XYZ file of N, CA and C in Angstrom:
306
model
N 0.838 -1.191 0.000
C 0.000 0.000 0.000
C 0.880 1.251 0.000
N 0.550 2.195 -0.815
C 1.316 3.429 -0.944
C 0.794 4.459 0.056
N 1.716 5.065 0.771
C 1.352 6.117 1.741
C 1.127 7.413 0.979
N -0.105 7.911 0.977
C -0.444 9.119 0.225
C -0.588 10.339 1.108
N -0.112 10.236 2.364
C -0.204 11.389 3.252
C 0.678 12.518 2.733
N 0.204 13.693 2.894
C 0.961 14.872 2.518
C 1.242 15.648 3.799
N 2.489 16.019 4.000
C 2.835 16.761 5.204
C 2.837 18.255 4.911
N 2.298 19.013 5.862
C 2.265 20.463 5.761
C 2.920 21.038 7.003
N 3.651 22.072 6.819
C 4.236 22.757 7.965
C 3.318 23.909 8.360
N 3.562 24.441 9.532
C 2.811 25.608 9.975
C 2.982 26.743 8.980
N 4.218 26.925 8.497
C 4.494 28.006 7.554
C 3.699 27.828 6.261
N 3.597 26.583 5.794
C 2.799 26.308 4.590
C 1.329 26.654 4.821
N 0.812 26.217 5.982
C -0.585 26.512 6.303
C -0.823 28.015 6.419
N 0.097 28.707 7.075
C -0.041 30.153 7.238
C 0.002 30.849 5.891
N 0.947 30.467 5.068
C 1.061 31.075 3.735
C -0.227 30.900 2.943
N -0.801 29.730 3.013
C -2.055 29.454 2.308
C -3.203 30.256 2.912
N -3.266 30.278 4.240
C -4.351 30.995 4.929
C -4.301 32.491 4.656
N -3.090 33.046 4.518
C -2.944 34.484 4.280
C -3.469 34.917 2.920
N -3.774 33.968 2.054
C -4.385 34.287 0.760
C -5.847 34.700 0.931
N -6.441 34.311 2.060
C -7.822 34.677 2.367
C -7.812 36.089 2.956
N -8.469 37.061 2.298
C -8.428 38.454 2.764
C -8.923 38.656 4.199
N -9.952 37.925 4.604
C -10.464 38.071 5.971
C -9.448 37.559 6.992
N -8.844 36.418 6.693
C -7.827 35.864 7.588
C -6.636 36.804 7.673
N -6.188 37.318 6.516
C -5.027 38.215 6.490
C -5.285 39.471 7.311
N -6.487 40.020 7.200
C -6.828 41.220 7.968
C -6.741 40.935 9.462
N -7.319 39.822 9.894
C -7.283 39.461 11.323
C -5.850 39.195 11.772
N -5.082 38.528 10.944
C -3.678 38.228 11.272
C -2.878 39.525 11.401
N -3.066 40.425 10.464
C -2.338 41.705 10.496
C -2.686 42.517 11.736
N -3.943 42.462 12.156
C -4.356 43.204 13.343
C -3.694 42.659 14.608
N -3.397 41.374 14.618
C -2.778 40.743 15.791
C -1.252 40.715 15.731
N -0.684 41.120 14.617
C 0.760 41.027 14.440
C 1.569 41.725 15.540
N 1.211 42.934 15.970
C 1.997 43.552 17.051
C 1.996 42.719 18.338
N 0.863 42.100 18.630
C 0.782 41.241 19.816
C 1.704 40.029 19.648
N 1.664 39.406 18.478
C 2.537 38.266 18.209
C 4.004 38.671 18.331
N 4.329 39.844 17.830
C 5.714 40.317 17.867
C 6.179 40.532 19.305
N 5.314 41.121 20.146
C 5.687 41.325 21.543
C 5.896 39.984 22.234
N 4.976 39.052 22.017
C 5.085 37.740 22.652
C 6.386 37.060 22.234
N 6.697 37.081 20.947
C 7.918 36.429 20.472
C 9.156 37.116 21.039
N 9.140 38.444 21.108
C 10.272 39.177 21.681
C 10.450 38.829 23.156
N 9.349 38.684 23.879
C 9.390 38.316 25.293
C 10.010 36.931 25.464
N 9.528 35.971 24.695
C 10.050 34.605 24.770
C 11.529 34.575 24.401
N 11.890 35.245 23.297
C 13.280 35.261 22.848
C 14.205 35.864 23.899
N 13.809 36.991 24.485
C 14.639 37.658 25.487
C 14.810 36.778 26.723
N 13.749 36.139 27.139
C 13.819 35.273 28.316
C 14.741 34.087 28.054
N 14.597 33.471 26.902
C 15.430 32.303 26.564
C 16.895 32.693 26.358
N 17.139 33.849 25.724
C 18.516 34.309 25.505
C 19.252 34.480 26.835
N 18.511 34.825 27.868
C 19.113 35.010 29.182
C 19.114 33.712 29.993
N 18.609 32.632 29.395
C 18.559 31.348 30.079
C 17.628 31.377 31.282
N 16.612 32.209 31.192
C 15.701 32.419 32.305
C 14.429 31.597 32.119
N 13.969 30.999 33.201
C 12.700 30.281 33.161
C 11.555 31.253 33.429
N 10.353 30.811 33.136
C 9.181 31.622 33.465
C 9.119 31.862 34.972
N 9.490 30.852 35.743
C 9.469 30.972 37.205
C 10.437 32.059 37.675
N 11.615 32.115 37.059
C 12.592 33.149 37.423
C 12.094 34.544 37.036
N 11.468 34.654 35.859
C 10.916 35.935 35.444
C 9.787 36.346 36.381
N 8.996 35.379 36.807
C 7.910 35.661 37.751
C 8.462 36.233 39.052
N 9.542 35.654 39.529
C 10.155 36.124 40.773
C 10.675 37.553 40.626
N 11.246 37.867 39.468
C 11.778 39.213 39.222
C 10.690 40.268 39.074
N 9.541 39.860 38.548
C 8.512 40.842 38.194
C 7.330 40.875 39.155
N 7.161 39.827 39.937
C 5.992 39.752 40.799
C 4.744 39.308 40.059
N 4.904 38.863 38.818
C 3.798 38.352 38.012
C 3.794 36.830 38.153
N 2.642 36.247 38.427
C 2.566 34.797 38.595
C 3.112 34.069 37.375
N 3.823 32.981 37.618
C 4.374 32.177 36.526
C 3.269 31.694 35.603
N 2.121 31.332 36.170
C 1.013 30.854 35.329
C 0.524 31.961 34.389
N 0.561 33.206 34.862
C 0.168 34.327 33.996
C 1.212 34.570 32.911
N 2.490 34.401 33.243
C 3.535 34.552 32.222
C 3.345 33.490 31.145
N 3.016 32.278 31.540
C 2.744 31.218 30.571
C 1.571 31.599 29.673
N 0.503 32.105 30.274
C -0.670 32.518 29.486
C -0.313 33.645 28.524
N 0.504 34.589 28.971
C 0.932 35.696 28.109
C 1.717 35.134 26.930
N 2.669 34.244 27.207
C 3.511 33.681 26.149
C 2.728 32.816 25.174
N 1.586 32.301 25.595
C 0.747 31.496 24.706
C -0.385 32.317 24.079
N -0.378 33.630 24.319
C -1.383 34.499 23.718
C -2.761 34.315 24.317
N -2.831 33.810 25.545
C -4.124 33.543 26.168
C -4.488 34.565 27.228
N -3.683 35.596 27.379
C -3.962 36.614 28.380
C -3.587 37.970 27.815
N -4.542 38.859 27.733
C -4.272 40.224 27.295
C -3.683 40.995 28.467
N -2.697 41.799 28.185
C -2.030 42.526 29.256
C -2.018 44.020 28.975
N -1.814 44.771 30.027
C -1.748 46.225 29.915
C -0.333 46.647 29.532
N -0.221 47.894 29.145
C 1.099 48.459 28.855
C 1.964 48.418 30.114
N 1.357 48.649 31.259
C 2.084 48.614 32.532
C 2.707 47.226 32.754
N 1.967 46.181 32.451
C 2.493 44.821 32.594
C 3.591 44.550 31.575
N 3.439 45.064 30.357
C 4.498 44.925 29.349
C 5.794 45.536 29.869
N 5.671 46.724 30.443
C 6.851 47.415 30.973
C 7.471 46.629 32.124
N 6.642 46.059 32.971
C 7.128 45.279 34.111
C 7.895 44.046 33.620
N 7.360 43.360 32.616
C 8.038 42.202 32.045
C 9.364 42.603 31.399
N 9.329 43.682 30.634
C 10.553 44.159 29.989
C 11.606 44.508 31.038
N 11.210 45.217 32.078
C 12.140 45.599 33.140
C 12.756 44.356 33.797
N 11.940 43.323 34.011
C 12.432 42.073 34.585
C 13.473 41.396 33.717
N 13.470 41.726 32.438
C 14.446 41.181 31.489
C 15.577 42.174 31.205
N 15.578 43.305 31.941
C 16.607 44.324 31.712
C 16.410 45.072 30.409
N 15.166 45.200 29.990
C 14.850 45.852 28.712
C 13.793 46.924 28.922
N 13.505 47.664 27.867
C 12.420 48.636 27.873
C 11.494 48.329 26.695
N 10.301 48.872 26.743
C 9.340 48.705 25.653
C 9.366 49.974 24.818
N 9.384 49.801 23.513
C 9.333 50.935 22.600
C 8.149 50.716 21.666
N 7.296 51.724 21.560
C 6.115 51.626 20.708
C 6.154 52.754 19.687
N 5.783 52.431 18.460
C 5.734 53.438 17.407
C 4.343 53.461 16.809
N 3.901 54.636 16.438
C 2.687 54.762 15.655
C 3.113 54.923 14.200
N 2.630 54.045 13.357
C 3.024 54.023 11.951
C 1.794 54.229 11.098
N 1.913 55.109 10.120
C 0.810 55.354 9.189
C 0.416 54.039 8.520
N -0.854 53.697 8.540
C -1.320 52.434 7.978
C -0.964 52.304 6.501
N -0.921 53.387 5.785
C -0.590 53.344 4.359
C 0.862 52.907 4.166
N 1.736 53.271 5.094
C 3.139 52.891 4.993
C 3.294 51.398 5.260
N 2.526 50.867 6.229
C 2.619 49.459 6.593
C 2.167 48.544 5.475
N 1.150 48.928 4.757
C 0.568 48.047 3.726
C 1.456 47.796 2.572
């Protein structure tokens, strides 16, 4: 019997999904959130820090840090700053003309 399974990667699925205008619009609206989450994870890992260690530095529960990193908890700017400070970083936000982004 011939195995006819086709394997798809997340990137393949995302690329295909982004062809749908409604999906792309929703994805683009969430992109800054995704970028912050990825930057948070990258900074924590680069420092060899666990979520538990970051929790101790920031006073934010480890379970909440996990939820933030999984995109399951919306946070305030104040919490973003607290997390950044715990990593020895600062948060920088820019307002960009939507026409330039597109």
